[in-house]
């Protein structure tokens, strides 16, 4: 692993072609800054919205898509994963993701939240503007907690509950935290006072930040990261009994619709809160999140209508989630028309992955985590490079030394986005493979056949969703 002292020197223009990425470094000005109460209130609201999108949103969305004998198992897996990762985030996760360390992982300055007080602050994307560090800590806690929850849908209805908890612990530690640090860790805007200071600050940033990868709210860190881990799990655990020969329709489509709708509402905290301030830019991100999602839902539904003769509620809900996923990395970089284009392409390509790719390759990704989250995340991450271009209505990237938008190079930015996509696929894929193998060799991954036939609700949790 490369140390900071060994990092090569980089021209400041390239190092600063990163603009306002999601995660600020912790920073103190010479005069202790006073956080704006409006920004702080908005960030607290955004944090609650992200909790809403996980529990109950994601939990209901997933539970509605499984068979009635496995409803509670999905609710428990999402609910308890959220609780577990919340504690791990406080104990060591926050420190390893968002303190200075090396290119790939942070340090131990905030282990057990040591040094975190009500007066410590975190940088935003505007010079001289700060948030309370506690606000930043809890906002990022919700991102860390929802990401492993996404994975469990890929191998629903056949995995041991103990294996889920052990896997998410390992994967969170060795996949999520390094990816968060690599993409989102930087010195904050106030460090970029001149070219020399900017170059020095850039060399302390995460590996993918230094490469110039743009990820506004989690396309690589959350969705590609989780999606590829889900595919690995589906392949290593194997198919459900009866997959491909017995019908396995969603047991409660209204529950799916309610869950998807809660996800959409909560996603405004996820995306819009990632701007870290409440201003006109925040409103643009809000608009992009609505438009891309609506476009993707329509694209998926009309394509399904043409293909099978009827549009379905399950398809509309899945299309909406695909749009939310795809706009996540791009929402702060593209304009409204770019967001619509991203939504349409995401709806069509994710449908193709779910219907065509899965059928052709024959893997059992129960709730289409790979097809929606990984494929949607890749679509959004790569198209960020296209629609970020100011000539196409995008924001461009901000040069904090010149205090102006820098000249835009689409080809160079696309290369940087590829770095982010491929790193997430390889890093998470390898970690997931090792983690699943270790669990299989120790406590085992899969429930016995008779337990799977009976249903995980009664076998694993001693309860039934419906009597």
Short mmCIF file of C-alpha atoms in Angstrom, two decimals:
data_model
loop_
_atom_site.label_atom_id
_atom_site.label_comp_id
_atom_site.label_asym_id
_atom_site.label_seq_id
_atom_site.Cartn_x
_atom_site.Cartn_y
_atom_site.Cartn_z
CA UNK A 1 0.00 0.00 0.00
CA UNK A 2 1.46 3.34 -1.06
CA UNK A 3 2.27 5.81 1.70
CA UNK A 4 1.58 9.48 1.46
CA UNK A 5 5.24 10.36 1.51
CA UNK A 6 5.79 8.15 -1.51
CA UNK A 7 2.92 9.64 -3.49
CA UNK A 8 4.08 11.23 -6.72
CA UNK A 9 3.85 14.95 -7.19
CA UNK A 10 0.89 16.02 -9.35
CA UNK A 11 0.23 19.24 -11.27
CA UNK A 12 -2.28 21.32 -9.32
CA UNK A 13 -4.69 21.62 -12.25
CA UNK A 14 -5.08 17.86 -12.46
CA UNK A 15 -5.20 17.45 -8.72
CA UNK A 16 -7.94 20.05 -8.41
CA UNK A 17 -10.11 18.76 -11.24
CA UNK A 18 -12.26 17.23 -8.54
CA UNK A 19 -14.41 20.07 -7.32
CA UNK A 20 -17.03 19.38 -4.72
CA UNK A 21 -16.84 15.68 -3.98
CA UNK A 22 -19.01 14.37 -1.20
CA UNK A 23 -16.84 13.96 1.85
CA UNK A 24 -15.02 16.93 3.35
CA UNK A 25 -12.03 16.56 5.56
CA UNK A 26 -12.30 17.79 9.09
CA UNK A 27 -10.88 21.27 9.30
CA UNK A 28 -10.47 24.23 11.59
CA UNK A 29 -9.86 27.77 10.42
CA UNK A 30 -7.66 30.11 12.39
CA UNK A 31 -10.81 31.63 13.84
CA UNK A 32 -13.20 28.89 14.91
CA UNK A 33 -16.01 28.95 12.33
CA UNK A 34 -19.65 29.07 13.38
CA UNK A 35 -21.81 26.61 11.41
CA UNK A 36 -24.90 28.03 9.74
CA UNK A 37 -28.07 26.92 11.54
CA UNK A 38 -30.00 26.56 8.29
CA UNK A 39 -27.39 24.27 6.75
CA UNK A 40 -27.23 22.25 9.96
CA UNK A 41 -31.00 21.88 10.15
CA UNK A 42 -31.18 20.76 6.53
CA UNK A 43 -28.44 18.17 7.07
CA UNK A 44 -30.21 16.79 10.14
CA UNK A 45 -33.38 16.51 8.05
CA UNK A 46 -31.45 14.79 5.27
CA UNK A 47 -30.07 12.30 7.76
CA UNK A 48 -33.59 11.40 8.90
CA UNK A 49 -34.63 11.00 5.25
CA UNK A 50 -31.82 8.51 4.61
CA UNK A 51 -32.93 6.53 7.66
CA UNK A 52 -36.46 6.57 6.19
CA UNK A 53 -35.24 5.19 2.88
CA UNK A 54 -33.59 2.26 4.71
CA UNK A 55 -36.04 1.49 7.49
CA UNK A 56 -38.84 1.23 6.48
CA UNK A 57 -38.29 2.00 2.75
CA UNK A 58 -35.74 -0.58 1.60
CA UNK A 59 -37.02 -3.14 4.12
CA UNK A 60 -40.58 -2.97 2.75
CA UNK A 61 -39.39 -2.86 -0.87
CA UNK A 62 -37.39 -6.05 -0.41
CA UNK A 63 -39.96 -7.80 1.79
CA UNK A 64 -42.72 -7.27 -0.75
CA UNK A 65 -40.72 -8.97 -3.48
CA UNK A 66 -40.08 -12.26 -1.67
CA UNK A 67 -42.49 -15.09 -0.93
CA UNK A 68 -44.74 -14.75 2.11
CA UNK A 69 -42.76 -17.35 4.08
CA UNK A 70 -39.64 -15.14 3.97
CA UNK A 71 -41.05 -11.65 4.60
CA UNK A 72 -39.79 -11.27 8.16
CA UNK A 73 -36.36 -12.60 7.26
CA UNK A 74 -35.81 -9.67 4.88
CA UNK A 75 -37.22 -7.18 7.36
CA UNK A 76 -34.88 -8.53 10.05
CA UNK A 77 -31.82 -8.61 7.80
CA UNK A 78 -32.25 -4.97 6.78
CA UNK A 79 -33.24 -3.75 10.24
CA UNK A 80 -30.46 -5.52 12.13
CA UNK A 81 -27.79 -4.73 9.52
CA UNK A 82 -28.66 -1.05 9.91
CA UNK A 83 -28.30 -1.34 13.69
CA UNK A 84 -25.03 -3.29 13.53
CA UNK A 85 -23.29 -1.00 11.06
CA UNK A 86 -24.41 2.08 12.99
CA UNK A 87 -22.44 0.85 16.01
CA UNK A 88 -19.42 -0.21 13.97
CA UNK A 89 -19.41 3.22 12.32
CA UNK A 90 -19.10 4.87 15.72
CA UNK A 91 -16.47 2.45 17.03
CA UNK A 92 -14.03 2.51 14.12
CA UNK A 93 -15.74 3.05 10.76
CA UNK A 94 -15.94 6.83 10.81
CA UNK A 95 -12.28 7.12 11.72
CA UNK A 96 -11.08 4.73 9.00
CA UNK A 97 -13.18 6.45 6.34
CA UNK A 98 -12.80 10.12 7.21
CA UNK A 99 -9.52 10.85 8.90
CA UNK A 100 -6.09 11.27 7.38
CA UNK A 101 -4.23 8.05 6.73
CA UNK A 102 -2.98 6.96 3.33
CA UNK A 103 -4.40 6.75 -0.18
CA UNK A 104 -6.61 3.76 0.65
CA UNK A 105 -7.72 3.98 4.28
CA UNK A 106 -7.90 6.52 7.08
CA UNK A 107 -6.30 6.54 10.50
CA UNK A 108 -7.35 6.07 14.11
CA UNK A 109 -7.88 9.69 15.18
CA UNK A 110 -11.62 9.19 15.71
CA UNK A 111 -11.71 5.56 16.91
CA UNK A 112 -14.44 5.35 19.60
CA UNK A 113 -15.20 8.94 18.52
CA UNK A 114 -12.31 10.30 20.55
CA UNK A 115 -11.88 14.02 19.98
CA UNK A 116 -15.36 14.44 18.49
CA UNK A 117 -17.10 17.23 20.40
CA UNK A 118 -20.07 19.53 19.94
CA UNK A 119 -17.69 22.34 18.96
CA UNK A 120 -15.63 20.45 16.33
CA UNK A 121 -16.51 21.19 12.72
CA UNK A 122 -16.34 19.62 9.25
CA UNK A 123 -15.80 21.43 5.96
CA UNK A 124 -18.45 21.81 3.26
CA UNK A 125 -17.76 22.64 -0.38
CA UNK A 126 -17.68 26.41 0.12
CA UNK A 127 -14.65 28.15 1.53
CA UNK A 128 -15.26 29.31 5.07
CA UNK A 129 -18.52 27.35 5.46
CA UNK A 130 -18.64 24.52 8.00
CA UNK A 131 -20.99 22.03 9.63
CA UNK A 132 -20.85 20.61 13.15
CA UNK A 133 -18.75 17.48 12.94
CA UNK A 134 -21.45 15.51 14.74
CA UNK A 135 -23.82 16.39 11.88
CA UNK A 136 -21.34 15.08 9.33
CA UNK A 137 -20.78 11.95 11.44
CA UNK A 138 -24.46 10.99 11.62
CA UNK A 139 -25.14 11.85 7.96
CA UNK A 140 -22.36 9.54 6.81
CA UNK A 141 -23.47 6.90 9.33
CA UNK A 142 -26.68 6.48 7.35
CA UNK A 143 -24.74 5.99 4.09
CA UNK A 144 -22.54 3.36 5.70
CA UNK A 145 -25.57 1.58 7.18
CA UNK A 146 -27.75 1.42 4.06
CA UNK A 147 -25.04 0.10 1.74
CA UNK A 148 -24.68 -3.42 3.24
CA UNK A 149 -28.48 -3.53 3.54
CA UNK A 150 -28.68 -3.33 -0.27
CA UNK A 151 -26.56 -6.45 -0.66
CA UNK A 152 -28.86 -8.83 1.23
CA UNK A 153 -31.49 -8.73 -1.53
CA UNK A 154 -29.21 -10.62 -3.90
CA UNK A 155 -29.24 -13.86 -1.89
CA UNK A 156 -32.63 -13.52 -0.18
CA UNK A 157 -34.59 -16.58 0.94
CA UNK A 158 -31.68 -18.98 1.46
CA UNK A 159 -28.92 -17.51 3.66
CA UNK A 160 -28.36 -18.01 7.39
CA UNK A 161 -29.09 -14.95 9.51
CA UNK A 162 -25.77 -15.39 11.35
CA UNK A 163 -23.97 -15.49 8.00
CA UNK A 164 -25.60 -12.20 6.99
CA UNK A 165 -24.39 -10.45 10.13
CA UNK A 166 -20.86 -11.81 9.83
CA UNK A 167 -20.64 -11.00 6.14
CA UNK A 168 -21.80 -7.39 6.47
CA UNK A 169 -19.27 -6.86 9.27
CA UNK A 170 -16.39 -8.12 7.13
CA UNK A 171 -17.53 -6.39 3.97
CA UNK A 172 -18.17 -3.07 5.70
CA UNK A 173 -14.69 -3.14 7.23
CA UNK A 174 -12.67 -4.19 4.19
CA UNK A 175 -14.76 -2.94 1.24
CA UNK A 176 -17.00 -0.04 2.23
CA UNK A 177 -14.56 1.88 4.42
CA UNK A 178 -11.64 1.83 1.94
CA UNK A 179 -13.94 2.81 -0.94
CA UNK A 180 -15.41 5.70 1.05
CA UNK A 181 -11.92 6.92 1.91
CA UNK A 182 -10.58 6.50 -1.63
CA UNK A 183 -13.45 8.44 -3.22
CA UNK A 184 -14.51 11.04 -0.66
CA UNK A 185 -11.55 11.93 1.54
CA UNK A 186 -9.89 15.29 0.82
CA UNK A 187 -8.48 18.27 2.68
CA UNK A 188 -11.48 20.55 2.21
CA UNK A 189 -11.75 23.74 0.10
CA UNK A 190 -9.96 26.05 2.51
CA UNK A 191 -6.73 24.09 1.98
CA UNK A 192 -6.60 25.23 -1.67
CA UNK A 193 -5.18 28.71 -1.22
CA UNK A 194 -2.66 28.65 -4.08
CA UNK A 195 -1.17 26.19 -6.55
CA UNK A 196 1.47 24.84 -4.18
CA UNK A 197 -0.97 24.42 -1.30
CA UNK A 198 -3.48 22.78 -3.63
CA UNK A 199 -0.93 20.26 -4.87
CA UNK A 200 0.08 19.44 -1.31
CA UNK A 201 -3.53 19.05 -0.21
CA UNK A 202 -4.34 16.82 -3.18
CA UNK A 203 -1.61 14.38 -2.24
CA UNK A 204 -3.33 13.69 1.10
CA UNK A 205 -6.63 12.81 -0.61
CA UNK A 206 -7.98 9.34 -1.26
CA UNK A 207 -6.70 7.29 -4.19
CA UNK A 208 -9.71 7.82 -6.47
CA UNK A 209 -10.06 11.45 -5.48
CA UNK A 210 -6.52 11.92 -6.72
CA UNK A 211 -7.49 10.18 -9.97
CA UNK A 212 -10.24 12.76 -10.45
CA UNK A 213 -13.23 10.40 -10.07
CA UNK A 214 -16.50 12.26 -9.47
CA UNK A 215 -19.10 10.63 -7.23
CA UNK A 216 -21.49 13.14 -5.74
CA UNK A 217 -23.57 10.86 -3.53
CA UNK A 218 -22.43 7.26 -3.84
CA UNK A 219 -22.55 5.68 -7.30
CA UNK A 220 -19.26 3.87 -6.70
CA UNK A 221 -19.08 3.85 -2.91
CA UNK A 222 -22.65 2.64 -2.39
CA UNK A 223 -24.25 1.14 -5.49
CA UNK A 224 -21.49 -0.45 -7.58
CA UNK A 225 -19.78 -1.47 -4.35
CA UNK A 226 -22.91 -3.22 -3.04
CA UNK A 227 -24.13 -4.52 -6.40
CA UNK A 228 -21.03 -6.50 -7.27
CA UNK A 229 -20.87 -7.94 -3.73
CA UNK A 230 -24.47 -9.08 -4.15
CA UNK A 231 -23.67 -10.86 -7.40
CA UNK A 232 -20.71 -12.63 -5.78
CA UNK A 233 -22.97 -13.75 -2.95
CA UNK A 234 -25.68 -15.01 -5.31
CA UNK A 235 -23.13 -17.06 -7.24
CA UNK A 236 -21.34 -18.50 -4.20
CA UNK A 237 -24.47 -19.33 -2.21
CA UNK A 238 -26.23 -20.80 -5.22
CA UNK A 239 -29.75 -20.69 -6.58
CA UNK A 240 -32.92 -21.00 -4.55
CA UNK A 241 -34.58 -24.39 -4.57
CA UNK A 242 -36.97 -24.39 -7.50
CA UNK A 243 -35.42 -21.38 -9.22
CA UNK A 244 -36.15 -21.57 -12.93
CA UNK A 245 -38.76 -24.33 -12.54
CA UNK A 246 -41.19 -22.93 -9.96
CA UNK A 247 -42.90 -19.52 -10.02
CA UNK A 248 -41.54 -17.11 -7.41
CA UNK A 249 -43.62 -13.95 -7.84
CA UNK A 250 -43.59 -11.08 -5.32
CA UNK A 251 -46.04 -11.87 -2.54
CA UNK A 252 -47.18 -8.25 -2.02
CA UNK A 253 -46.82 -5.74 -4.87
CA UNK A 254 -48.50 -2.89 -2.93
CA UNK A 255 -45.76 -3.32 -0.30
CA UNK A 256 -43.18 -3.05 -3.10
CA UNK A 257 -44.80 0.18 -4.30
CA UNK A 258 -44.86 1.64 -0.77
CA UNK A 259 -41.22 0.70 -0.23
CA UNK A 260 -40.14 2.16 -3.56
CA UNK A 261 -42.01 5.38 -2.81
CA UNK A 262 -40.34 5.68 0.59
CA UNK A 263 -37.01 5.07 -1.10
CA UNK A 264 -37.73 7.92 -3.53
CA UNK A 265 -38.69 10.30 -0.73
CA UNK A 266 -35.71 9.30 1.39
CA UNK A 267 -33.36 9.63 -1.57
CA UNK A 268 -33.75 13.40 -1.41
CA UNK A 269 -31.79 13.23 1.82
CA UNK A 270 -29.28 10.89 0.21
CA UNK A 271 -28.67 13.02 -2.90
CA UNK A 272 -29.70 16.54 -1.99
CA UNK A 273 -28.15 16.36 1.47
CA UNK A 274 -24.83 15.47 -0.12
CA UNK A 275 -24.42 19.10 -1.16
CA UNK A 276 -23.97 19.85 2.58
CA UNK A 277 -25.61 23.27 2.29
CA UNK A 278 -29.07 24.72 1.66
CA UNK A 279 -28.97 27.00 -1.38
CA UNK A 280 -29.82 27.22 -5.08
CA UNK A 281 -27.42 24.42 -5.94
CA UNK A 282 -29.32 22.22 -3.47
CA UNK A 283 -32.52 22.90 -5.41
CA UNK A 284 -30.87 21.82 -8.66
CA UNK A 285 -29.83 18.50 -7.14
CA UNK A 286 -33.42 18.08 -5.88
CA UNK A 287 -34.77 18.68 -9.40
CA UNK A 288 -32.28 16.26 -10.95
CA UNK A 289 -33.30 13.54 -8.50
CA UNK A 290 -36.99 13.92 -9.39
CA UNK A 291 -36.48 14.10 -13.15
CA UNK A 292 -34.08 11.18 -13.55
CA UNK A 293 -36.27 8.93 -11.42
CA UNK A 294 -39.43 9.79 -13.32
CA UNK A 295 -37.67 9.29 -16.66
CA UNK A 296 -36.30 5.89 -15.64
CA UNK A 297 -39.66 4.66 -14.36
CA UNK A 298 -41.33 5.67 -17.62
CA UNK A 299 -38.56 4.19 -19.77
CA UNK A 300 -38.66 0.85 -17.93
CA UNK A 301 -42.48 0.71 -18.03
CA UNK A 302 -42.85 1.59 -21.72
CA UNK A 303 -40.11 -0.86 -22.70
CA UNK A 304 -41.80 -3.55 -20.62
CA UNK A 305 -45.15 -2.65 -22.20
CA UNK A 306 -43.71 -3.10 -25.67
CA UNK A 307 -41.84 -6.28 -24.76
CA UNK A 308 -44.50 -8.19 -22.78
CA UNK A 309 -47.69 -6.39 -23.67
CA UNK A 310 -48.43 -4.87 -20.26
CA UNK A 311 -46.66 -2.42 -17.96
CA UNK A 312 -46.36 -3.70 -14.38
CA UNK A 313 -46.21 -2.01 -11.00
CA UNK A 314 -43.14 -4.06 -10.14
CA UNK A 315 -41.47 -2.78 -13.30
CA UNK A 316 -42.38 0.84 -12.59
CA UNK A 317 -41.01 0.58 -9.05
CA UNK A 318 -37.85 -1.12 -10.25
CA UNK A 319 -37.38 1.53 -12.94
CA UNK A 320 -37.73 4.30 -10.39
CA UNK A 321 -35.04 2.74 -8.20
CA UNK A 322 -32.79 2.32 -11.25
CA UNK A 323 -33.16 6.04 -11.96
CA UNK A 324 -32.40 6.94 -8.36
CA UNK A 325 -29.27 4.80 -8.46
CA UNK A 326 -28.02 6.21 -11.76
CA UNK A 327 -28.50 9.86 -10.85
CA UNK A 328 -26.78 9.42 -7.49
CA UNK A 329 -23.17 9.92 -8.68
CA UNK A 330 -24.21 12.59 -11.19
CA UNK A 331 -26.85 14.68 -9.41
CA UNK A 332 -24.52 17.50 -8.43
CA UNK A 333 -22.66 17.60 -11.72
CA UNK A 334 -25.34 17.55 -14.43
CA UNK A 335 -28.22 19.78 -15.45
CA UNK A 336 -31.90 18.82 -15.58
CA UNK A 337 -31.83 17.70 -19.21
CA UNK A 338 -28.76 15.59 -18.53
CA UNK A 339 -30.55 13.98 -15.59
CA UNK A 340 -33.49 13.02 -17.83
CA UNK A 341 -31.11 11.43 -20.35
CA UNK A 342 -29.37 9.50 -17.58
CA UNK A 343 -32.73 8.33 -16.23
CA UNK A 344 -33.95 7.07 -19.60
CA UNK A 345 -30.73 5.17 -20.31
CA UNK A 346 -30.65 3.72 -16.80
CA UNK A 347 -34.24 2.50 -17.06
CA UNK A 348 -33.58 0.75 -20.35
CA UNK A 349 -30.16 -0.71 -19.50
CA UNK A 350 -31.16 -1.93 -16.05
CA UNK A 351 -34.25 -3.60 -17.52
CA UNK A 352 -32.00 -5.28 -20.06
CA UNK A 353 -29.72 -6.50 -17.26
CA UNK A 354 -32.60 -7.78 -15.13
CA UNK A 355 -34.52 -9.50 -17.94
CA UNK A 356 -31.85 -10.38 -20.47
CA UNK A 357 -28.46 -10.67 -18.79
CA UNK A 358 -29.71 -12.58 -15.75
CA UNK A 359 -31.65 -15.00 -17.92
CA UNK A 360 -28.74 -15.55 -20.28
CA UNK A 361 -26.16 -16.14 -17.54
CA UNK A 362 -28.55 -18.04 -15.27
CA UNK A 363 -27.58 -16.56 -11.88
CA UNK A 364 -30.18 -16.17 -9.12
CA UNK A 365 -29.93 -12.57 -7.94
CA UNK A 366 -33.19 -12.75 -5.98
CA UNK A 367 -34.11 -9.07 -5.92
CA UNK A 368 -31.91 -7.83 -8.78
CA UNK A 369 -29.31 -6.05 -6.70
CA UNK A 370 -26.69 -6.43 -9.43
CA UNK A 371 -29.02 -5.56 -12.30
CA UNK A 372 -30.34 -2.39 -10.68
CA UNK A 373 -27.64 -1.14 -8.31
CA UNK A 374 -24.41 -2.24 -9.98
CA UNK A 375 -25.52 -1.68 -13.57
CA UNK A 376 -27.37 1.53 -12.67
CA UNK A 377 -24.36 2.77 -10.71
CA UNK A 378 -22.04 2.10 -13.66
CA UNK A 379 -24.40 3.89 -16.06
CA UNK A 380 -24.60 6.94 -13.80
CA UNK A 381 -20.88 7.04 -13.01
CA UNK A 382 -19.82 6.93 -16.66
CA UNK A 383 -22.49 9.32 -17.91
CA UNK A 384 -21.41 11.83 -15.25
CA UNK A 385 -18.37 12.46 -17.43
CA UNK A 386 -20.61 13.22 -20.40
CA UNK A 387 -23.28 15.43 -18.87
CA UNK A 388 -20.98 17.26 -16.47
CA UNK A 389 -19.76 19.17 -19.51
CA UNK A 390 -21.00 22.79 -19.29
CA UNK A 391 -21.69 22.63 -23.03
CA UNK A 392 -24.32 19.98 -22.23
CA UNK A 393 -25.82 21.84 -19.30
CA UNK A 394 -23.50 20.46 -16.61
CA UNK A 395 -21.73 22.32 -13.85
CA UNK A 396 -18.18 21.51 -14.91
CA UNK A 397 -15.59 21.02 -12.19
CA UNK A 398 -14.51 23.76 -9.85
CA UNK A 399 -10.92 24.93 -9.45
CA UNK A 400 -10.56 26.01 -5.82
CA UNK A 401 -7.28 27.82 -6.51
CA UNK A 402 -8.66 29.95 -9.35
CA UNK A 403 -12.07 30.10 -7.63
CA UNK A 404 -13.76 29.41 -10.96
CA UNK A 405 -14.97 26.53 -13.09
CA UNK A 406 -12.02 24.89 -14.84
CA UNK A 407 -11.82 24.11 -18.59
CA UNK A 408 -13.58 20.77 -19.14
CA UNK A 409 -12.00 17.70 -20.75
CA UNK A 410 -14.67 15.01 -21.27
CA UNK A 411 -12.22 12.29 -22.35
CA UNK A 412 -10.01 12.82 -19.31
CA UNK A 413 -13.02 12.82 -17.01
CA UNK A 414 -14.39 9.64 -18.57
CA UNK A 415 -11.04 7.96 -17.90
CA UNK A 416 -11.23 9.11 -14.28
CA UNK A 417 -14.76 7.71 -13.99
CA UNK A 418 -13.54 4.38 -15.35
CA UNK A 419 -10.95 4.31 -12.59
CA UNK A 420 -13.73 4.65 -10.04
CA UNK A 421 -15.96 2.00 -11.62
CA UNK A 422 -13.24 -0.61 -12.11
CA UNK A 423 -11.75 -0.05 -8.67
CA UNK A 424 -15.15 -0.54 -7.03
CA UNK A 425 -15.84 -3.71 -9.04
CA UNK A 426 -12.48 -5.31 -8.31
CA UNK A 427 -12.07 -4.19 -4.70
CA UNK A 428 -15.57 -5.11 -3.57
CA UNK A 429 -15.65 -8.28 -5.66
CA UNK A 430 -12.44 -9.63 -4.13
CA UNK A 431 -13.44 -8.70 -0.56
CA UNK A 432 -16.87 -10.28 -0.99
CA UNK A 433 -15.38 -13.49 -2.42
CA UNK A 434 -12.94 -13.88 0.46
CA UNK A 435 -15.57 -13.01 3.07
CA UNK A 436 -18.16 -15.47 1.73
CA UNK A 437 -15.54 -18.23 1.49
CA UNK A 438 -14.38 -17.70 5.08
CA UNK A 439 -17.95 -17.78 6.33
CA UNK A 440 -18.75 -20.91 4.33
CA UNK A 441 -15.72 -22.66 5.84
CA UNK A 442 -16.66 -21.69 9.39
CA UNK A 443 -20.34 -21.25 10.21
CA UNK A 444 -21.72 -21.99 6.74
CA UNK A 445 -23.64 -19.73 4.37
CA UNK A 446 -26.85 -21.50 3.52
CA UNK A 447 -29.75 -22.86 5.56
CA UNK A 448 -30.55 -26.57 5.19
CA UNK A 449 -32.89 -27.60 2.38
CA UNK A 450 -35.80 -28.35 4.70
CA UNK A 451 -35.45 -24.93 6.33
CA UNK A 452 -35.47 -23.21 2.95
CA UNK A 453 -38.60 -25.10 1.93
CA UNK A 454 -40.37 -24.21 5.17
CA UNK A 455 -39.33 -20.57 5.03
CA UNK A 456 -36.82 -18.48 6.93
CA UNK A 457 -39.43 -16.61 8.96
CA UNK A 458 -40.31 -19.55 11.21
CA UNK A 459 -36.96 -21.36 11.03
CA UNK A 460 -34.66 -18.39 11.65
CA UNK A 461 -36.91 -16.06 13.64
CA UNK A 462 -39.74 -18.11 15.11
CA UNK A 463 -42.41 -15.77 13.73
CA UNK A 464 -44.79 -15.50 10.80
CA UNK A 465 -45.65 -12.32 8.95
CA UNK A 466 -49.21 -13.47 8.30
CA UNK A 467 -51.49 -15.72 10.38
#
